[in-house]
C-alpha cells in the first residue's frame, strides 16, 4: 500500500484499479463454502480471521486518529455484513454478495 502511494503521487493523472488484498478472494470463497455447508461457526471464525488481517493493515496505514477511526468503522461495517450471513439462510445470491465484497 505504501508503494502504491509513491506510484500514484507523481503529479501525473492516472486511473488506478485495485483488486482485493492478497488472500481475500480465497478467504471469501472458503467462507461461502462453510456457509453453504451450514458450518456457521466455522464461517464466523473465518470472517473474524479475515477481519483481524484487515485491522492490522489499517493500523499500519493510518497513523492519525481520525482517519484510523474512520477506517475501523468502515471495516466493522463490512465485516458485520459478512457475519450477518452466519445468522440467516445462505443461498446463491448471498454468495455473490460475499464474493463481490472482495
PDB file of C-alpha atoms in Angstrom:
ATOM      1  CA  UNK A   1       0.000   0.000   0.000  1.00  0.00           C
ATOM      2  CA  UNK A   2       2.818   2.374   0.826  1.00  0.00           C
ATOM      3  CA  UNK A   3       4.445   1.612  -2.541  1.00  0.00           C
ATOM      4  CA  UNK A   4       1.169   2.463  -4.246  1.00  0.00           C
ATOM      5  CA  UNK A   5       1.297   5.986  -2.813  1.00  0.00           C
ATOM      6  CA  UNK A   6       4.662   6.544  -4.465  1.00  0.00           C
ATOM      7  CA  UNK A   7       3.357   5.253  -7.802  1.00  0.00           C
ATOM      8  CA  UNK A   8       0.286   7.466  -7.917  1.00  0.00           C
ATOM      9  CA  UNK A   9       1.662  10.646  -6.312  1.00  0.00           C
ATOM     10  CA  UNK A  10       3.959  11.685  -9.123  1.00  0.00           C
ATOM     11  CA  UNK A  11       1.815  14.583 -10.340  1.00  0.00           C
ATOM     12  CA  UNK A  12       0.605  12.768 -13.452  1.00  0.00           C
ATOM     13  CA  UNK A  13      -3.107  11.938 -13.786  1.00  0.00           C
ATOM     14  CA  UNK A  14      -3.878   8.233 -13.939  1.00  0.00           C
ATOM     15  CA  UNK A  15      -6.570   5.653 -13.373  1.00  0.00           C
ATOM     16  CA  UNK A  16      -5.859   3.152 -10.609  1.00  0.00           C
ATOM     17  CA  UNK A  17      -7.717  -0.142 -10.412  1.00  0.00           C
ATOM     18  CA  UNK A  18      -7.246  -2.051  -7.183  1.00  0.00           C
ATOM     19  CA  UNK A  19      -8.080  -5.666  -6.558  1.00  0.00           C
ATOM     20  CA  UNK A  20      -8.677  -7.409  -3.258  1.00  0.00           C
ATOM     21  CA  UNK A  21      -5.762  -7.748  -0.882  1.00  0.00           C
ATOM     22  CA  UNK A  22      -3.803 -10.952  -1.186  1.00  0.00           C
ATOM     23  CA  UNK A  23      -5.765 -13.926   0.122  1.00  0.00           C
ATOM     24  CA  UNK A  24      -9.093 -12.106   0.385  1.00  0.00           C
ATOM     25  CA  UNK A  25     -10.881 -13.784  -2.520  1.00  0.00           C
ATOM     26  CA  UNK A  26      -9.777 -17.235  -1.377  1.00  0.00           C
ATOM     27  CA  UNK A  27     -10.946 -16.450   2.163  1.00  0.00           C
ATOM     28  CA  UNK A  28     -14.343 -15.278   0.870  1.00  0.00           C
ATOM     29  CA  UNK A  29     -14.730 -18.471  -1.160  1.00  0.00           C
ATOM     30  CA  UNK A  30     -13.881 -20.531   1.928  1.00  0.00           C
ATOM     31  CA  UNK A  31     -16.398 -18.535   3.991  1.00  0.00           C
ATOM     32  CA  UNK A  32     -19.068 -19.119   1.348  1.00  0.00           C
ATOM     33  CA  UNK A  33     -18.360 -22.850   1.289  1.00  0.00           C
ATOM     34  CA  UNK A  34     -18.678 -23.066   5.064  1.00  0.00           C
ATOM     35  CA  UNK A  35     -21.987 -21.192   4.920  1.00  0.00           C
ATOM     36  CA  UNK A  36     -23.321 -23.489   2.177  1.00  0.00           C
ATOM     37  CA  UNK A  37     -22.429 -26.470   4.356  1.00  0.00           C
ATOM     38  CA  UNK A  38     -24.229 -24.790   7.284  1.00  0.00           C
ATOM     39  CA  UNK A  39     -20.972 -24.617   9.228  1.00  0.00           C
ATOM     40  CA  UNK A  40     -21.824 -21.173  10.574  1.00  0.00           C
ATOM     41  CA  UNK A  41     -19.368 -21.274  13.482  1.00  0.00           C
ATOM     42  CA  UNK A  42     -16.543 -22.102  11.091  1.00  0.00           C
ATOM     43  CA  UNK A  43     -17.666 -19.310   8.751  1.00  0.00           C
ATOM     44  CA  UNK A  44     -17.797 -16.879  11.667  1.00  0.00           C
ATOM     45  CA  UNK A  45     -14.281 -17.834  12.690  1.00  0.00           C
ATOM     46  CA  UNK A  46     -13.002 -17.391   9.126  1.00  0.00           C
ATOM     47  CA  UNK A  47     -14.668 -13.982   8.961  1.00  0.00           C
ATOM     48  CA  UNK A  48     -13.036 -12.969  12.249  1.00  0.00           C
ATOM     49  CA  UNK A  49      -9.630 -14.077  10.954  1.00  0.00           C
ATOM     50  CA  UNK A  50     -10.024 -12.023   7.782  1.00  0.00           C
ATOM     51  CA  UNK A  51     -11.242  -9.017   9.782  1.00  0.00           C
ATOM     52  CA  UNK A  52      -8.161  -9.228  12.003  1.00  0.00           C
ATOM     53  CA  UNK A  53      -5.952  -9.183   8.906  1.00  0.00           C
ATOM     54  CA  UNK A  54      -7.661  -6.023   7.661  1.00  0.00           C
ATOM     55  CA  UNK A  55      -7.488  -4.377  11.085  1.00  0.00           C
ATOM     56  CA  UNK A  56      -3.737  -4.989  11.195  1.00  0.00           C
ATOM     57  CA  UNK A  57      -3.312  -3.419   7.774  1.00  0.00           C
ATOM     58  CA  UNK A  58      -5.222  -0.266   8.671  1.00  0.00           C
ATOM     59  CA  UNK A  59      -3.255   0.047  11.912  1.00  0.00           C
ATOM     60  CA  UNK A  60      -0.101   0.120   9.787  1.00  0.00           C
ATOM     61  CA  UNK A  61      -1.505   2.524   7.183  1.00  0.00           C
ATOM     62  CA  UNK A  62      -3.132   5.183   9.347  1.00  0.00           C
ATOM     63  CA  UNK A  63      -1.076   6.982  11.941  1.00  0.00           C
ATOM     64  CA  UNK A  64      -3.531   9.733  12.933  1.00  0.00           C
ATOM     65  CA  UNK A  65      -6.649   9.088  14.976  1.00  0.00           C
ATOM     66  CA  UNK A  66      -9.451  10.473  12.753  1.00  0.00           C
ATOM     67  CA  UNK A  67      -8.593   8.532   9.572  1.00  0.00           C
ATOM     68  CA  UNK A  68      -7.802   5.439  11.648  1.00  0.00           C
ATOM     69  CA  UNK A  69     -11.192   5.607  13.353  1.00  0.00           C
ATOM     70  CA  UNK A  70     -12.990   6.073  10.024  1.00  0.00           C
ATOM     71  CA  UNK A  71     -11.150   3.064   8.585  1.00  0.00           C
ATOM     72  CA  UNK A  72     -12.051   0.966  11.635  1.00  0.00           C
ATOM     73  CA  UNK A  73     -15.714   1.913  11.251  1.00  0.00           C
ATOM     74  CA  UNK A  74     -15.665   1.006   7.561  1.00  0.00           C
ATOM     75  CA  UNK A  75     -14.024  -2.351   8.279  1.00  0.00           C
ATOM     76  CA  UNK A  76     -16.555  -3.080  11.030  1.00  0.00           C
ATOM     77  CA  UNK A  77     -19.474  -2.273   8.739  1.00  0.00           C
ATOM     78  CA  UNK A  78     -18.262  -4.650   6.041  1.00  0.00           C
ATOM     79  CA  UNK A  79     -17.440  -7.468   8.425  1.00  0.00           C
ATOM     80  CA  UNK A  80     -20.714  -7.070  10.351  1.00  0.00           C
ATOM     81  CA  UNK A  81     -22.412  -7.542   6.981  1.00  0.00           C
ATOM     82  CA  UNK A  82     -20.434 -10.741   6.374  1.00  0.00           C
ATOM     83  CA  UNK A  83     -21.212 -12.002   9.884  1.00  0.00           C
ATOM     84  CA  UNK A  84     -24.932 -11.466   9.232  1.00  0.00           C
ATOM     85  CA  UNK A  85     -24.825 -14.424   6.825  1.00  0.00           C
ATOM     86  CA  UNK A  86     -23.931 -16.725   9.728  1.00  0.00           C
ATOM     87  CA  UNK A  87     -27.277 -15.936  11.378  1.00  0.00           C
ATOM     88  CA  UNK A  88     -29.603 -16.474   8.427  1.00  0.00           C
ATOM     89  CA  UNK A  89     -30.173 -18.653   5.383  1.00  0.00           C
ATOM     90  CA  UNK A  90     -27.471 -18.682   2.746  1.00  0.00           C
ATOM     91  CA  UNK A  91     -28.157 -19.040  -0.976  1.00  0.00           C
ATOM     92  CA  UNK A  92     -26.574 -18.363  -4.350  1.00  0.00           C
ATOM     93  CA  UNK A  93     -27.372 -14.619  -4.285  1.00  0.00           C
ATOM     94  CA  UNK A  94     -25.790 -14.226  -0.862  1.00  0.00           C
ATOM     95  CA  UNK A  95     -22.681 -15.985  -2.133  1.00  0.00           C
ATOM     96  CA  UNK A  96     -22.440 -13.477  -4.975  1.00  0.00           C
ATOM     97  CA  UNK A  97     -22.779 -10.625  -2.478  1.00  0.00           C
ATOM     98  CA  UNK A  98     -19.926 -12.038  -0.406  1.00  0.00           C
ATOM     99  CA  UNK A  99     -17.629 -12.547  -3.383  1.00  0.00           C
ATOM    100  CA  UNK A 100     -18.323  -9.005  -4.560  1.00  0.00           C
ATOM    101  CA  UNK A 101     -17.168  -7.748  -1.171  1.00  0.00           C
ATOM    102  CA  UNK A 102     -13.580  -8.655  -2.129  1.00  0.00           C
TER     103      UNK A 102
END
